[in-house]
CSV table of C-alpha atoms in Angstrom, one decimal:
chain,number,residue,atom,x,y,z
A,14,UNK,CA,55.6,17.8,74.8
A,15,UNK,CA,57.4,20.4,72.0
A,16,UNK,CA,60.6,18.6,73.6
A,17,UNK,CA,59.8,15.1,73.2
A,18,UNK,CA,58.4,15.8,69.8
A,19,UNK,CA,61.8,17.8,68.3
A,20,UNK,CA,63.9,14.5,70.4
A,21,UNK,CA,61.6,12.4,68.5
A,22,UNK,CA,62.7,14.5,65.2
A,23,UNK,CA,66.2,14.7,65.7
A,24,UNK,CA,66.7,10.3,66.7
A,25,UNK,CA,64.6,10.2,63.2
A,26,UNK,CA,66.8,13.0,61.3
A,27,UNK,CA,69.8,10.8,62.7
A,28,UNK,CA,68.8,7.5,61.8
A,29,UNK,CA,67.8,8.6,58.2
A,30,UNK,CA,71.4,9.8,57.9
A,31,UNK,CA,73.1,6.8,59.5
A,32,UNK,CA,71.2,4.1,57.8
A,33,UNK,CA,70.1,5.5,54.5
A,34,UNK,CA,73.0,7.8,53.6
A,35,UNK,CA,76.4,7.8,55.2
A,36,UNK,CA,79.0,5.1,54.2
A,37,UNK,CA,79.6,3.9,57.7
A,38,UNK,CA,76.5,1.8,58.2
A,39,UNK,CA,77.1,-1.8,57.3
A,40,UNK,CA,75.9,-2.5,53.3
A,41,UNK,CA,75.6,0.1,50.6
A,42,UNK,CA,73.8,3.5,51.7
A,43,UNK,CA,70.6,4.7,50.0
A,44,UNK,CA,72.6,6.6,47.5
A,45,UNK,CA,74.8,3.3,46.0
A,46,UNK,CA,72.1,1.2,46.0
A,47,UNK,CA,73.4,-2.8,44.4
A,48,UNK,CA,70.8,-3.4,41.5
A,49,UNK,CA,71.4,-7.1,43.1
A,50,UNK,CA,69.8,-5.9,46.8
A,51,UNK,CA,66.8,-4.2,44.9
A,52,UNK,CA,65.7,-7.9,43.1
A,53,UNK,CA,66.4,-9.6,46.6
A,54,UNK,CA,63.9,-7.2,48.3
A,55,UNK,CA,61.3,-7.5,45.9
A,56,UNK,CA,62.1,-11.2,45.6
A,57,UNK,CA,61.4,-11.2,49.7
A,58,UNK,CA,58.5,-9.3,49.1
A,59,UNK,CA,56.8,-11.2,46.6
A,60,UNK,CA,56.8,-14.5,49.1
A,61,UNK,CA,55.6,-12.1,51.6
A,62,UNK,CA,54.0,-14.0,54.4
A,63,UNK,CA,55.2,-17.3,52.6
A,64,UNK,CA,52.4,-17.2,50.6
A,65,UNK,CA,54.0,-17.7,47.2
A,66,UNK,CA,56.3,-20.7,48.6
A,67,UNK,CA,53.7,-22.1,49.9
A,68,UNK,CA,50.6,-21.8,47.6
A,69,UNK,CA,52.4,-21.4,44.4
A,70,UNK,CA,56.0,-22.6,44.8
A,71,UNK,CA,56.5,-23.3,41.3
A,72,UNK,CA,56.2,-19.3,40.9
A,73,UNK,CA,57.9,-18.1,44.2
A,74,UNK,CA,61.8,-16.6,43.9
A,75,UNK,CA,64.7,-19.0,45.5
A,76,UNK,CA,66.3,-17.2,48.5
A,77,UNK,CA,68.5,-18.4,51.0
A,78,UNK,CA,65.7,-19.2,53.7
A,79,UNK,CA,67.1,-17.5,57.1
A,80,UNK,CA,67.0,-14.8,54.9
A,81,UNK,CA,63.2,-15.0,54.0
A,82,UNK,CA,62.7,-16.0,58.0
A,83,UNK,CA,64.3,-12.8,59.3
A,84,UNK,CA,62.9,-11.0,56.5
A,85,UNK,CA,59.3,-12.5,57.6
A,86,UNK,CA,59.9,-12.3,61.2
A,87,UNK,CA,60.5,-8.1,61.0
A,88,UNK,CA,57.5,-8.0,59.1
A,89,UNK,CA,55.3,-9.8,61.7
A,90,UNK,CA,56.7,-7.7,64.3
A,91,UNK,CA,55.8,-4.6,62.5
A,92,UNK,CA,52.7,-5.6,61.6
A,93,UNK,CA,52.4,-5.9,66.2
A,94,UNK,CA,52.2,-1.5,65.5
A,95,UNK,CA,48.2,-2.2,63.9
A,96,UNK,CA,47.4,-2.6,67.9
A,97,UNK,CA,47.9,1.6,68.0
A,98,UNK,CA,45.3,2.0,65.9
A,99,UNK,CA,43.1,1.2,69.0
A,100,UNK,CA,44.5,3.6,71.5
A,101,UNK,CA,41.9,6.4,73.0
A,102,UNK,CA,43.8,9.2,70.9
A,103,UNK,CA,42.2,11.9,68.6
A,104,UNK,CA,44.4,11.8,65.7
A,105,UNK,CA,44.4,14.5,63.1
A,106,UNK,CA,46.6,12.2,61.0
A,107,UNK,CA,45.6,9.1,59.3
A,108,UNK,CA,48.0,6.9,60.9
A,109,UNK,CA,47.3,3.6,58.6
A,110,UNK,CA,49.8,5.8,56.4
A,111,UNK,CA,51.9,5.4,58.7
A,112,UNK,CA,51.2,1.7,59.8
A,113,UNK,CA,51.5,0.4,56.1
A,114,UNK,CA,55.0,1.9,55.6
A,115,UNK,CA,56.2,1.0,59.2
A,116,UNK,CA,55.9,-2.6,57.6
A,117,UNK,CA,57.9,-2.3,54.5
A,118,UNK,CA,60.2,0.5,56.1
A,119,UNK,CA,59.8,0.0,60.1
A,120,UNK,CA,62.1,3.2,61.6
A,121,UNK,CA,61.2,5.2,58.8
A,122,UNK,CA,58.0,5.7,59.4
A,123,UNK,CA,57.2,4.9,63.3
A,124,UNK,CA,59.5,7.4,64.9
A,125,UNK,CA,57.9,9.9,62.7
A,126,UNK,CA,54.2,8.6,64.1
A,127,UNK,CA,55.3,9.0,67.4
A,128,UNK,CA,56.4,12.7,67.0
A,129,UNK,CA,53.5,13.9,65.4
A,130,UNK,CA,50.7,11.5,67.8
A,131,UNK,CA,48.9,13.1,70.4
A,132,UNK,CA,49.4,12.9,73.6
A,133,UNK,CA,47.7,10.0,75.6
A,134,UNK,CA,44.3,11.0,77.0
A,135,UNK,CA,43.0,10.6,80.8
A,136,UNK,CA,42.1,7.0,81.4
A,137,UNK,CA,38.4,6.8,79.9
A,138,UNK,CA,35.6,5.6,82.8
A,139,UNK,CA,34.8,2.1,82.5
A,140,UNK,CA,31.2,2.6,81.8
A,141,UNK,CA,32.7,5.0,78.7
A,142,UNK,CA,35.0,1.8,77.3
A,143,UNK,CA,31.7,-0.5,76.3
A,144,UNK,CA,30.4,2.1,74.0
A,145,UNK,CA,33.4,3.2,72.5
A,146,UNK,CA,34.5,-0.4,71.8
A,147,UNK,CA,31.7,-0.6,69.8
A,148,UNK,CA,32.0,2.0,67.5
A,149,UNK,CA,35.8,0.6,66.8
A,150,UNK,CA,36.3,-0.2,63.2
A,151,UNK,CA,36.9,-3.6,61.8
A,152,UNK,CA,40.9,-2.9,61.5
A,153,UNK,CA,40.9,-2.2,65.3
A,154,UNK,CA,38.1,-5.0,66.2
A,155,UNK,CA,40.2,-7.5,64.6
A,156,UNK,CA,44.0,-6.1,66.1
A,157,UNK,CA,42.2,-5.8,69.6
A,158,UNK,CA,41.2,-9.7,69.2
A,159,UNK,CA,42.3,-12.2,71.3
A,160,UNK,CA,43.8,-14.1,68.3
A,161,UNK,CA,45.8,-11.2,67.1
A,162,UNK,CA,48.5,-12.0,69.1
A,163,UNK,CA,49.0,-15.6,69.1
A,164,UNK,CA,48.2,-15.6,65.2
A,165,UNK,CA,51.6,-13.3,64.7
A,166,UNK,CA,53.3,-15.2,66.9
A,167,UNK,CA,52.2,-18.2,65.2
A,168,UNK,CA,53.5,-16.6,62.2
A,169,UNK,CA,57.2,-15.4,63.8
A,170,UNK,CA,57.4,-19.3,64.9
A,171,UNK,CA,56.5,-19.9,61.3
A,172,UNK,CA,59.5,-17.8,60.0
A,173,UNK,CA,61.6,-18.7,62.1
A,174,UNK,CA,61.3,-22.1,61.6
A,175,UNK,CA,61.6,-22.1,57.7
A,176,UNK,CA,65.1,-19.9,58.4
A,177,UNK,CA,66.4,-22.7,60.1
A,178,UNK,CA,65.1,-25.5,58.5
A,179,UNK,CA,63.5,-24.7,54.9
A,180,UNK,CA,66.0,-25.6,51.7
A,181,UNK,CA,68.2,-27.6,53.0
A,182,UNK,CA,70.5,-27.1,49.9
A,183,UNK,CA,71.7,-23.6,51.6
């Protein structure tokens, strides 16, 4: 497992490099950040979930809208990585860390999580799962539900429809 883990380190070491700091990825790397890209992400994160646009529109920044839908469709994906906070492994990390980042910075912070996560455990006994699904917290009751799923999906749809179709003036 020392070998997967150090793969797992070095895929994460080269990414970091690629996509935050050498000039060869497409856009500006991490150290010639636009001041123009900053107010766009915090302009994306601020109608996060299309709440803002939606809700209070009067208050939610103008961006080109297949912008905001791919920009809301990573962040439902992402937000799919909660379900590992239900899997049958002993962590000595606290992985909703790890979860929260994964959303704002996806690659960042997941390859890391699945270096340093231990390794699965023998399938648990059926009569075992009952009891241990009830001492689940709320977090993992409610990404183990069976509207979890179709709720992000719902969402994706969501953003993927106002990409395509929202402001028509872009």
């Amino acid at each position: 497992n020392i070998g997967s883990k150090a793969a797992l380190g070095l895929v994460w070491l080269s990414y970091m490099w690629f996509v935050l700091l050498t000039p060869d990825a497409p856009g500006n790397s991490a150290l010639d950040l636009d001041p123009n890209a900053l107010k766009e992400a915090t302009a994306l994160s601020v109608n996060f979930w299309f709440v803002t646009p939606l809700v209070l529109p009067q208050l939610a920044p103008v961006i080109h809208p297949a912008l905001e839908g791919l920009f809301e469709t990573l962040i439902t994906w992402s937000v799919l990585y909660f379900g590992f906070l239900s899997e049958n492994r002993a962590q000595k990390q606290n992985m909703l860390g790890f979860l929260v980042g994964t959303a704002f910075l996806t690659n960042v912070f997941y390859i890391p999580y699945l270096a340093i996560r231990n390794a699965a455990p023998d399938l648990v006994a059926l009569s075992g799962e009952e009891s241990e699904r009830k001492q689940q917290k709320s977090l993992e009751r409610l990404v183990e539900n069976k509207i979890f799923g179709p709720l992000l999906a719902g969402i994706a749809t969501f953003a993927i429809s106002w990409g395509l179709f929202a402001r028509p003036e872009y």
